[in-house]
Coordinates of C-alpha atoms in Angstrom, one line a residue:
Chain A
M1 CA 107.8 -68.8 -147.8
R2 CA 106.0 -67.2 -150.5
L3 CA 103.3 -64.4 -149.8
I4 CA 101.0 -64.4 -152.6
A5 CA 98.5 -61.7 -153.4
D6 CA 95.2 -62.2 -156.0
T7 CA 94.2 -58.7 -156.9
S8 CA 91.2 -60.0 -158.7
R9 CA 89.9 -61.1 -154.9
C10 CA 90.9 -57.9 -153.2
V11 CA 88.3 -55.6 -151.9
G12 CA 90.6 -53.0 -150.8
A13 CA 90.0 -52.7 -146.8
G14 CA 93.2 -52.0 -146.0
Q15 CA 94.1 -55.0 -142.9
C16 CA 97.4 -55.9 -144.6
V17 CA 98.6 -52.3 -144.4
L18 CA 97.3 -51.6 -140.7
T19 CA 99.0 -54.9 -140.0
D20 CA 102.7 -54.3 -142.0
P21 CA 102.9 -51.1 -143.6
D22 CA 106.6 -52.1 -144.5
L23 CA 105.2 -55.7 -146.1
F24 CA 101.5 -54.0 -147.6
D25 CA 100.7 -50.8 -149.6
Q26 CA 97.9 -50.3 -151.4
D27 CA 97.3 -49.1 -155.2
E28 CA 96.4 -45.5 -155.5
E29 CA 93.9 -45.5 -158.2
D30 CA 91.5 -48.9 -156.8
G31 CA 92.7 -49.8 -153.5
T32 CA 93.8 -53.1 -154.1
V33 CA 97.0 -54.9 -152.5
L34 CA 100.5 -54.5 -153.7
V35 CA 103.1 -56.8 -151.6
L36 CA 106.4 -55.4 -150.7
D37 CA 108.6 -58.3 -149.7
G38 CA 107.2 -61.4 -151.5
E39 CA 109.5 -63.9 -149.6
P40 CA 108.8 -62.4 -145.7
A41 CA 110.8 -63.8 -142.9
G42 CA 110.9 -63.5 -139.1
E43 CA 108.1 -60.8 -137.9
R44 CA 107.6 -60.0 -141.1
L45 CA 106.4 -63.7 -141.8
E46 CA 104.5 -63.7 -138.6
H47 CA 102.8 -59.9 -139.6
A48 CA 102.4 -62.3 -143.0
H49 CA 100.6 -65.0 -141.4
E50 CA 98.1 -62.1 -139.5
A51 CA 97.2 -60.5 -142.5
V52 CA 96.4 -63.5 -144.2
R53 CA 94.4 -64.2 -141.1
L54 CA 92.7 -60.7 -141.2
C55 CA 92.1 -60.7 -145.5
P56 CA 88.3 -60.3 -146.0
G57 CA 88.7 -61.0 -149.6
Q58 CA 90.4 -64.0 -148.5
A59 CA 93.4 -62.3 -151.2
L60 CA 96.6 -63.0 -149.5
S61 CA 98.1 -66.8 -149.0
L62 CA 101.3 -68.1 -148.0
A63 CA 102.8 -71.1 -150.1
E64 CA 106.1 -72.8 -149.4
Chain B
M1 CA 60.7 -70.5 -133.2
P2 CA 62.3 -67.9 -132.0
T3 CA 62.3 -64.8 -133.5
L4 CA 65.0 -61.4 -134.2
P5 CA 66.0 -59.1 -133.7
A6 CA 66.1 -59.0 -129.8
V7 CA 67.6 -56.2 -127.2
R8 CA 70.4 -56.1 -125.0
S9 CA 70.1 -56.1 -121.3
C10 CA 73.9 -54.7 -120.7
P11 CA 75.6 -52.7 -123.3
F12 CA 78.7 -54.6 -123.1
A13 CA 76.7 -58.4 -124.4
P14 CA 74.9 -59.3 -127.5
P15 CA 71.1 -59.9 -126.4
D16 CA 70.5 -62.8 -124.0
E17 CA 68.2 -64.4 -126.5
Y18 CA 71.1 -64.2 -129.0
L19 CA 73.3 -66.1 -126.4
R20 CA 70.3 -68.9 -125.6
L21 CA 70.3 -69.3 -130.0
R22 CA 74.5 -69.9 -129.3
D23 CA 73.9 -72.4 -126.9
A24 CA 70.8 -73.9 -128.9
G25 CA 73.5 -75.0 -131.8
R26 CA 75.5 -74.0 -134.6
A27 CA 72.7 -72.8 -136.9
V28 CA 69.4 -72.4 -135.7
R29 CA 66.0 -71.9 -137.5
V30 CA 64.9 -68.2 -136.5
R31 CA 61.3 -66.1 -137.5
M32 CA 62.4 -62.4 -138.8
P33 CA 60.0 -59.6 -138.3
T34 CA 58.6 -59.8 -141.7
G35 CA 57.5 -63.3 -140.8
S36 CA 60.1 -65.1 -143.2
T37 CA 62.5 -68.0 -141.5
A38 CA 65.9 -67.5 -141.6
W39 CA 69.3 -69.6 -140.1
A40 CA 70.7 -67.7 -137.6
L41 CA 74.7 -68.1 -137.1
T42 CA 76.4 -67.4 -133.9
R43 CA 79.8 -68.7 -133.7
H44 CA 82.8 -66.7 -134.6
A45 CA 83.8 -69.4 -137.5
D46 CA 80.5 -70.0 -139.4
V47 CA 79.9 -66.2 -139.1
R48 CA 83.3 -66.0 -140.9
A49 CA 82.3 -69.0 -143.6
V50 CA 78.9 -67.0 -144.9
L51 CA 80.1 -64.1 -145.1
G52 CA 83.6 -65.2 -146.6
D53 CA 81.3 -67.8 -149.2
P54 CA 80.5 -66.6 -152.6
R55 CA 77.7 -68.7 -153.1
F56 CA 75.7 -66.5 -150.7
S57 CA 74.1 -63.6 -152.0
S58 CA 73.5 -60.0 -150.5
D59 CA 70.7 -59.1 -153.1
R60 CA 67.7 -57.8 -151.0
R61 CA 65.5 -58.2 -153.9
L62 CA 65.8 -61.9 -153.4
P63 CA 62.5 -63.0 -151.7
Q64 CA 63.8 -64.9 -148.7
Y65 CA 66.2 -62.0 -147.9
P66 CA 66.0 -61.9 -144.1
F67 CA 65.0 -58.1 -143.0
F68 CA 66.1 -57.2 -139.2
A69 CA 62.5 -55.0 -139.3
P70 CA 58.7 -55.5 -140.5
T71 CA 59.1 -52.3 -142.7
Q72 CA 61.8 -52.9 -144.5
P73 CA 60.5 -55.2 -147.5
S74 CA 62.5 -55.4 -150.9
A75 CA 59.3 -53.7 -153.1
H76 CA 60.4 -50.2 -150.6
A77 CA 64.0 -50.7 -151.3
P78 CA 65.7 -48.0 -153.8
A79 CA 65.4 -48.4 -157.9
R80 CA 69.3 -49.0 -157.7
I81 CA 71.0 -51.0 -154.7
S82 CA 74.2 -49.7 -153.2
L83 CA 76.9 -51.9 -152.5
I84 CA 76.0 -53.6 -149.8
G85 CA 73.3 -55.0 -151.4
M86 CA 75.3 -56.1 -154.9
D87 CA 77.0 -59.6 -155.6
P88 CA 80.0 -60.0 -158.5
P89 CA 80.8 -59.2 -160.8
E90 CA 78.6 -55.7 -160.5
H91 CA 79.7 -55.4 -156.5
S92 CA 83.6 -55.8 -157.6
R93 CA 83.6 -53.1 -160.4
A94 CA 81.3 -50.5 -158.0
R95 CA 83.9 -51.3 -154.9
R96 CA 87.0 -51.0 -156.9
A97 CA 86.0 -47.6 -158.3
V98 CA 85.6 -45.9 -155.1
V99 CA 88.0 -48.0 -152.5
G100 CA 90.7 -45.4 -153.6
E101 CA 89.5 -43.3 -151.5
F102 CA 89.5 -45.2 -148.6
T103 CA 93.1 -46.6 -148.7
V104 CA 95.4 -46.5 -145.7
K105 CA 97.7 -43.6 -147.0
R106 CA 94.5 -41.2 -148.2
L107 CA 93.4 -41.7 -144.6
E108 CA 96.9 -40.5 -143.1
A109 CA 96.6 -37.6 -145.5
L110 CA 93.2 -36.5 -144.0
Q111 CA 94.5 -36.9 -140.1
P112 CA 95.3 -33.3 -139.7
R113 CA 91.8 -32.6 -140.7
V114 CA 90.1 -35.0 -138.4
Q115 CA 92.4 -33.6 -135.6
Q116 CA 91.4 -30.3 -136.2
I117 CA 87.6 -30.7 -136.8
V118 CA 87.8 -33.0 -133.3
D119 CA 89.7 -30.2 -131.5
E120 CA 87.2 -27.7 -132.7
H121 CA 84.5 -29.5 -131.2
V122 CA 86.0 -30.1 -128.0
D123 CA 87.2 -26.1 -127.6
R124 CA 83.1 -25.1 -128.1
M125 CA 81.8 -28.1 -125.3
L126 CA 84.9 -26.5 -122.9
A127 CA 83.4 -23.2 -123.7
G128 CA 80.0 -24.2 -123.1
P129 CA 77.7 -25.2 -120.5
R130 CA 78.0 -28.0 -118.2
P131 CA 76.6 -31.0 -118.0
V132 CA 76.4 -31.2 -121.6
D133 CA 75.4 -34.4 -124.5
L134 CA 78.2 -35.5 -125.8
V135 CA 76.5 -37.3 -128.7
E136 CA 75.1 -33.9 -129.8
A137 CA 78.4 -32.1 -128.6
L138 CA 80.7 -34.4 -130.2
A139 CA 79.8 -37.9 -131.1
L140 CA 77.5 -36.8 -133.8
P141 CA 78.7 -33.8 -135.5
V142 CA 82.4 -35.5 -135.9
P143 CA 81.7 -38.2 -138.3
S144 CA 78.9 -35.9 -139.9
M145 CA 81.2 -33.3 -140.8
V146 CA 84.2 -35.5 -142.0
I147 CA 81.9 -37.3 -144.0
C148 CA 80.4 -34.6 -145.4
E149 CA 83.8 -33.0 -146.6
L150 CA 85.2 -36.3 -147.9
L151 CA 81.8 -36.8 -149.9
G152 CA 81.6 -33.2 -151.1
V153 CA 78.2 -32.5 -149.3
P154 CA 77.5 -29.0 -147.6
Y155 CA 77.6 -29.4 -143.8
A156 CA 75.2 -27.1 -143.4
D157 CA 72.6 -29.2 -144.5
H158 CA 73.7 -31.9 -141.4
D159 CA 70.3 -31.5 -140.0
F160 CA 68.8 -32.9 -142.9
F161 CA 71.0 -35.7 -143.1
Q162 CA 71.3 -36.5 -139.6
T163 CA 67.4 -36.5 -138.8
R164 CA 66.6 -38.6 -142.0
S165 CA 70.0 -41.1 -141.4
G166 CA 68.2 -41.5 -138.2
L167 CA 65.0 -42.1 -139.4
L168 CA 66.4 -45.5 -141.6
L169 CA 68.2 -46.9 -139.1
S170 CA 65.5 -46.9 -136.5
R171 CA 63.1 -50.0 -136.3
V172 CA 60.1 -47.6 -134.8
P173 CA 59.4 -45.4 -138.2
T174 CA 56.3 -46.6 -140.2
V175 CA 56.8 -47.6 -144.4
E176 CA 55.8 -44.2 -145.1
E177 CA 57.7 -42.4 -142.7
R178 CA 61.0 -44.4 -144.1
N179 CA 60.3 -44.3 -147.7
Q180 CA 59.5 -40.2 -147.3
A181 CA 63.3 -40.2 -145.6
R182 CA 64.5 -42.2 -148.5
G183 CA 62.8 -40.3 -150.9
E184 CA 63.9 -36.8 -149.6
L185 CA 67.8 -37.8 -149.3
W186 CA 67.8 -39.1 -152.7
G187 CA 66.3 -36.3 -154.3
Y188 CA 68.4 -34.1 -152.3
L189 CA 72.1 -36.4 -153.4
G190 CA 70.1 -36.3 -157.3
R191 CA 70.3 -32.6 -157.5
L192 CA 73.9 -32.3 -155.4
I193 CA 75.3 -34.4 -158.1
D194 CA 73.2 -32.8 -160.9
A195 CA 75.3 -29.7 -160.5
K196 CA 78.5 -31.1 -159.9
A197 CA 77.9 -32.9 -163.2
A198 CA 76.7 -29.4 -164.7
A199 CA 79.6 -27.5 -163.3
E200 CA 83.1 -26.7 -165.1
D201 CA 84.7 -28.2 -162.4
P202 CA 83.1 -30.9 -159.9
G203 CA 85.2 -30.6 -157.0
D204 CA 88.1 -31.9 -155.2
D205 CA 86.1 -34.4 -153.4
L206 CA 84.6 -37.9 -154.0
M207 CA 81.3 -37.3 -155.7
G208 CA 83.3 -34.8 -157.9
R209 CA 86.3 -37.5 -158.5
Q210 CA 83.3 -40.1 -159.2
I211 CA 81.6 -37.6 -161.8
A212 CA 85.4 -36.8 -163.4
R213 CA 86.2 -40.1 -163.8
Q214 CA 83.1 -41.2 -165.2
K215 CA 82.9 -38.3 -167.6
A216 CA 86.3 -38.9 -168.5
E217 CA 85.6 -43.1 -169.0
S218 CA 81.9 -42.9 -170.8
G219 CA 81.3 -39.5 -171.5
G220 CA 78.7 -39.4 -169.1
V221 CA 77.5 -39.7 -165.7
D222 CA 75.6 -42.4 -164.1
R223 CA 73.2 -40.4 -161.9
E224 CA 71.5 -43.5 -160.2
A225 CA 74.6 -45.6 -159.2
L226 CA 76.1 -41.7 -157.8
I227 CA 72.8 -41.3 -155.9
A228 CA 73.1 -44.7 -154.5
L229 CA 76.8 -44.4 -153.6
G230 CA 76.3 -41.0 -151.8
F231 CA 73.3 -42.2 -149.8
L232 CA 75.1 -45.4 -148.9
L233 CA 78.2 -43.5 -147.8
L234 CA 76.0 -40.6 -146.1
V235 CA 73.7 -43.0 -144.0
A236 CA 76.6 -45.1 -143.0
G237 CA 78.9 -42.5 -142.2
H238 CA 76.5 -40.8 -139.9
E239 CA 75.3 -43.2 -136.8
T240 CA 78.0 -45.8 -137.2
T241 CA 81.0 -43.7 -135.8
A242 CA 78.8 -41.5 -133.9
N243 CA 77.5 -44.7 -131.8
M244 CA 80.4 -46.5 -131.4
I245 CA 82.2 -42.6 -130.2
S246 CA 79.7 -42.5 -127.4
L247 CA 79.6 -46.0 -126.5
G248 CA 83.3 -45.7 -126.2
V249 CA 83.5 -42.7 -124.1
M250 CA 80.8 -44.1 -122.1
A251 CA 82.9 -47.3 -121.6
L252 CA 86.1 -45.6 -120.6
L253 CA 84.3 -43.3 -118.2
S254 CA 82.6 -46.5 -116.7
R255 CA 86.0 -48.5 -117.1
P256 CA 88.3 -46.2 -114.7
D257 CA 91.6 -48.7 -114.7
Q258 CA 91.1 -49.4 -118.8
L259 CA 90.9 -45.1 -119.0
A260 CA 93.9 -45.1 -116.9
A261 CA 95.7 -47.5 -118.6
L262 CA 95.0 -45.2 -122.1
R263 CA 96.1 -42.2 -120.3
A264 CA 99.6 -44.0 -119.3
D265 CA 100.3 -44.9 -122.9
P266 CA 98.3 -43.7 -125.4
S267 CA 100.0 -46.0 -127.9
R268 CA 97.5 -48.4 -127.1
T269 CA 94.5 -46.9 -128.2
P270 CA 94.5 -48.5 -131.4
A271 CA 94.1 -51.7 -129.3
A272 CA 91.5 -50.6 -127.2
V273 CA 89.8 -49.2 -130.9
E274 CA 89.4 -53.0 -131.7
E275 CA 88.3 -53.8 -128.1
M276 CA 85.7 -51.4 -128.3
L277 CA 84.6 -52.3 -132.0
R278 CA 85.0 -56.1 -130.6
I279 CA 82.6 -55.9 -127.5
F280 CA 79.9 -53.2 -128.9
T281 CA 80.0 -55.2 -132.5
I282 CA 76.6 -52.7 -133.1
A283 CA 75.8 -53.3 -136.7
E284 CA 74.5 -56.7 -137.5
F285 CA 71.8 -56.5 -139.8
V286 CA 73.7 -56.1 -142.9
N287 CA 75.4 -59.7 -142.3
A288 CA 71.8 -61.2 -144.0
R289 CA 72.4 -63.5 -146.8
V290 CA 70.6 -65.5 -149.2
A291 CA 72.0 -69.1 -150.6
T292 CA 72.1 -69.2 -153.9
E293 CA 72.8 -73.0 -154.2
D294 CA 72.6 -76.2 -151.8
V295 CA 75.4 -75.4 -149.3
E296 CA 76.5 -77.6 -146.1
L297 CA 77.7 -74.7 -143.2
A298 CA 77.7 -74.7 -139.7
G299 CA 76.6 -78.5 -139.5
V300 CA 73.4 -78.0 -141.6
L301 CA 72.3 -78.3 -145.1
I302 CA 71.5 -74.7 -145.7
R303 CA 69.0 -75.3 -149.0
E304 CA 69.2 -72.7 -151.9
G305 CA 66.8 -69.8 -151.6
E306 CA 67.2 -70.2 -147.7
G307 CA 67.7 -67.3 -145.9
V308 CA 70.8 -66.5 -143.2
V309 CA 71.8 -64.0 -140.8
A310 CA 75.4 -63.9 -139.0
L311 CA 75.2 -62.3 -135.7
S312 CA 78.2 -60.7 -135.8
S313 CA 77.4 -59.3 -131.9
V314 CA 77.6 -63.4 -130.9
A315 CA 80.5 -64.4 -133.0
D316 CA 82.5 -61.4 -131.4
H317 CA 81.5 -62.6 -128.2
D318 CA 82.4 -66.4 -128.6
P319 CA 83.9 -67.7 -125.8
E320 CA 86.0 -69.8 -127.7
V321 CA 88.2 -66.7 -129.2
F322 CA 87.8 -64.2 -126.9
P323 CA 87.8 -65.8 -123.4
E324 CA 85.4 -63.6 -121.3
P325 CA 84.0 -62.0 -123.8
A326 CA 82.2 -59.5 -121.5
A327 CA 85.1 -58.3 -120.2
L328 CA 86.8 -55.1 -121.9
D329 CA 90.0 -56.2 -122.3
F330 CA 93.0 -53.5 -124.3
D331 CA 95.1 -56.3 -124.4
R332 CA 93.3 -59.1 -126.0
G333 CA 94.2 -58.2 -129.3
A334 CA 90.8 -58.4 -130.9
R335 CA 92.0 -57.4 -134.6
H336 CA 89.8 -60.5 -136.4
H337 CA 86.2 -59.3 -134.6
L338 CA 83.6 -58.9 -136.9
A339 CA 82.9 -55.4 -135.9
F340 CA 83.3 -54.6 -140.0
G341 CA 81.9 -58.1 -140.7
F342 CA 83.7 -60.2 -143.4
G343 CA 84.0 -61.2 -147.3
I344 CA 83.8 -58.9 -149.8
H345 CA 81.5 -56.7 -148.0
Q346 CA 83.3 -55.7 -145.4
C347 CA 83.2 -52.1 -144.0
L348 CA 84.6 -49.7 -147.1
G349 CA 85.1 -46.8 -144.0
Q350 CA 86.2 -49.1 -141.5
N351 CA 89.6 -47.3 -141.3
L352 CA 88.3 -43.9 -141.2
A353 CA 86.2 -45.2 -138.5
R354 CA 89.0 -46.4 -136.6
Q355 CA 90.9 -43.0 -137.5
E356 CA 87.9 -40.7 -136.5
L357 CA 87.7 -43.1 -132.9
R358 CA 91.2 -42.9 -131.8
T359 CA 91.5 -39.2 -132.5
V360 CA 88.2 -38.5 -130.6
F361 CA 89.6 -41.2 -127.5
D362 CA 93.1 -39.7 -127.4
T363 CA 91.9 -35.8 -127.7
L364 CA 89.3 -36.2 -124.8
I365 CA 91.8 -38.3 -122.6
R366 CA 94.8 -35.3 -123.4
R367 CA 92.6 -32.5 -123.3
V368 CA 89.0 -33.4 -120.8
P369 CA 91.5 -35.5 -118.4
G370 CA 88.4 -34.7 -115.3
L371 CA 85.1 -35.9 -117.6
R372 CA 82.8 -37.8 -115.9
L373 CA 79.4 -39.1 -116.3
A374 CA 76.9 -36.5 -115.2
V375 CA 74.3 -39.4 -114.7
D376 CA 73.7 -42.7 -112.9
P377 CA 75.1 -45.4 -115.5
D378 CA 71.5 -46.9 -115.1
E379 CA 70.1 -44.1 -116.5
L380 CA 71.7 -43.9 -119.7
P381 CA 69.5 -44.1 -123.0
Y382 CA 70.3 -47.0 -125.2
K383 CA 69.2 -47.7 -128.7
D384 CA 67.3 -51.0 -128.5
D385 CA 64.9 -49.6 -131.0
A386 CA 67.4 -48.8 -133.9
H387 CA 69.1 -51.2 -136.0
V388 CA 72.7 -49.9 -135.4
Y389 CA 73.3 -49.8 -131.3
G390 CA 74.3 -46.9 -129.4
L391 CA 73.1 -44.2 -127.5
H392 CA 70.4 -41.5 -127.3
E393 CA 71.8 -39.4 -125.1
L394 CA 75.6 -39.1 -122.9
P395 CA 75.4 -36.8 -119.9
V396 CA 79.1 -35.9 -119.6
T397 CA 80.5 -32.9 -117.1
W398 CA 84.0 -32.3 -116.1
D399 CA 86.1 -30.9 -113.2

């Protein structure tokens, strides 16, 4: 699964970083999401699903 | 037709009238205190859907915008709207300019200072007489001091902000009183921004950095926009976290099993904070929208120009999402609650609020193990008369 972030939709709420700081970070300037692992697996993939569900800007998605 | 808003009969549940709305259908016509009508949505999925849908506007100047108080008509809104009243693309630009101040890493760097502020207030409380009002001693001054330092606003003026902020979020004041409070805060922030903008160094704080950034980008300072931003952060930074602190402490002191669970394992505090945010869901008056086109949602056709109120307190008690919703349960994994809203307006300060709540609960549990209510729980004065739910006073004592 590929983890995709649309930074134009990101509102910098940081819910993804709180879900898994190894998988996500935020740009220091504008707070937008930085994906640290674009093809998460195992527990990290579960965290990615959770982050997609929590993202208020609906900026995250998972694709085959 | 049911009229909003209604008051709670139990602090751990939404108003009974709202629960009846939920039983009446997914989207129910309601009358707002201004006399206008709106659709009330109550299910978790529907509230998320409307708040995440760009076809619904947050612009308070729109005629059918559903205000929760009769004294809050659009004619009395400030000349410049703040983030919460903006739509994209204006909103996206304005939020992006400030959101870097609230990243998870920035807040982690702030944590030692938050802990210091909490410890100083707990020291003072323990050295003083008992019983004491925890709202005055801790719940209000901690977030007040944190937001003042973060913004670059002198804490010495905190009485001034607290009284105006309280007035603006109360349903009791008249239009004149509300306008006066707003005008006084607006004027104060204007003078503060002028002074910072005129200084050689505007200061290493949020307002100072915004001023420096604007000067670098355009050579000037957008005074009204900065006032609107400071106004929003100052008002939102006072009452919301303060009320969650006092409600949270009340919850812990009246649910010994949950308190014992936290004491046994402090690593559970973040989950406890999420559950408290969910069960109380204290601020929903900001979840009002106006449809900008015809939209089918929640099983009805919402027409262009119609108002919608997304009742997040009911959504966070949706039994299909949160079984036995009125039970405080730190193990339920409540992170997808809507206490901070959803969509592009989801609370900018949410992680600061989480941090303050976690720090206060951990510190009280560790340092004041004998803390208890000093009055009968039924005597506690709840804020049934304000836009943000909470406690007017929380008398506590300790062994």
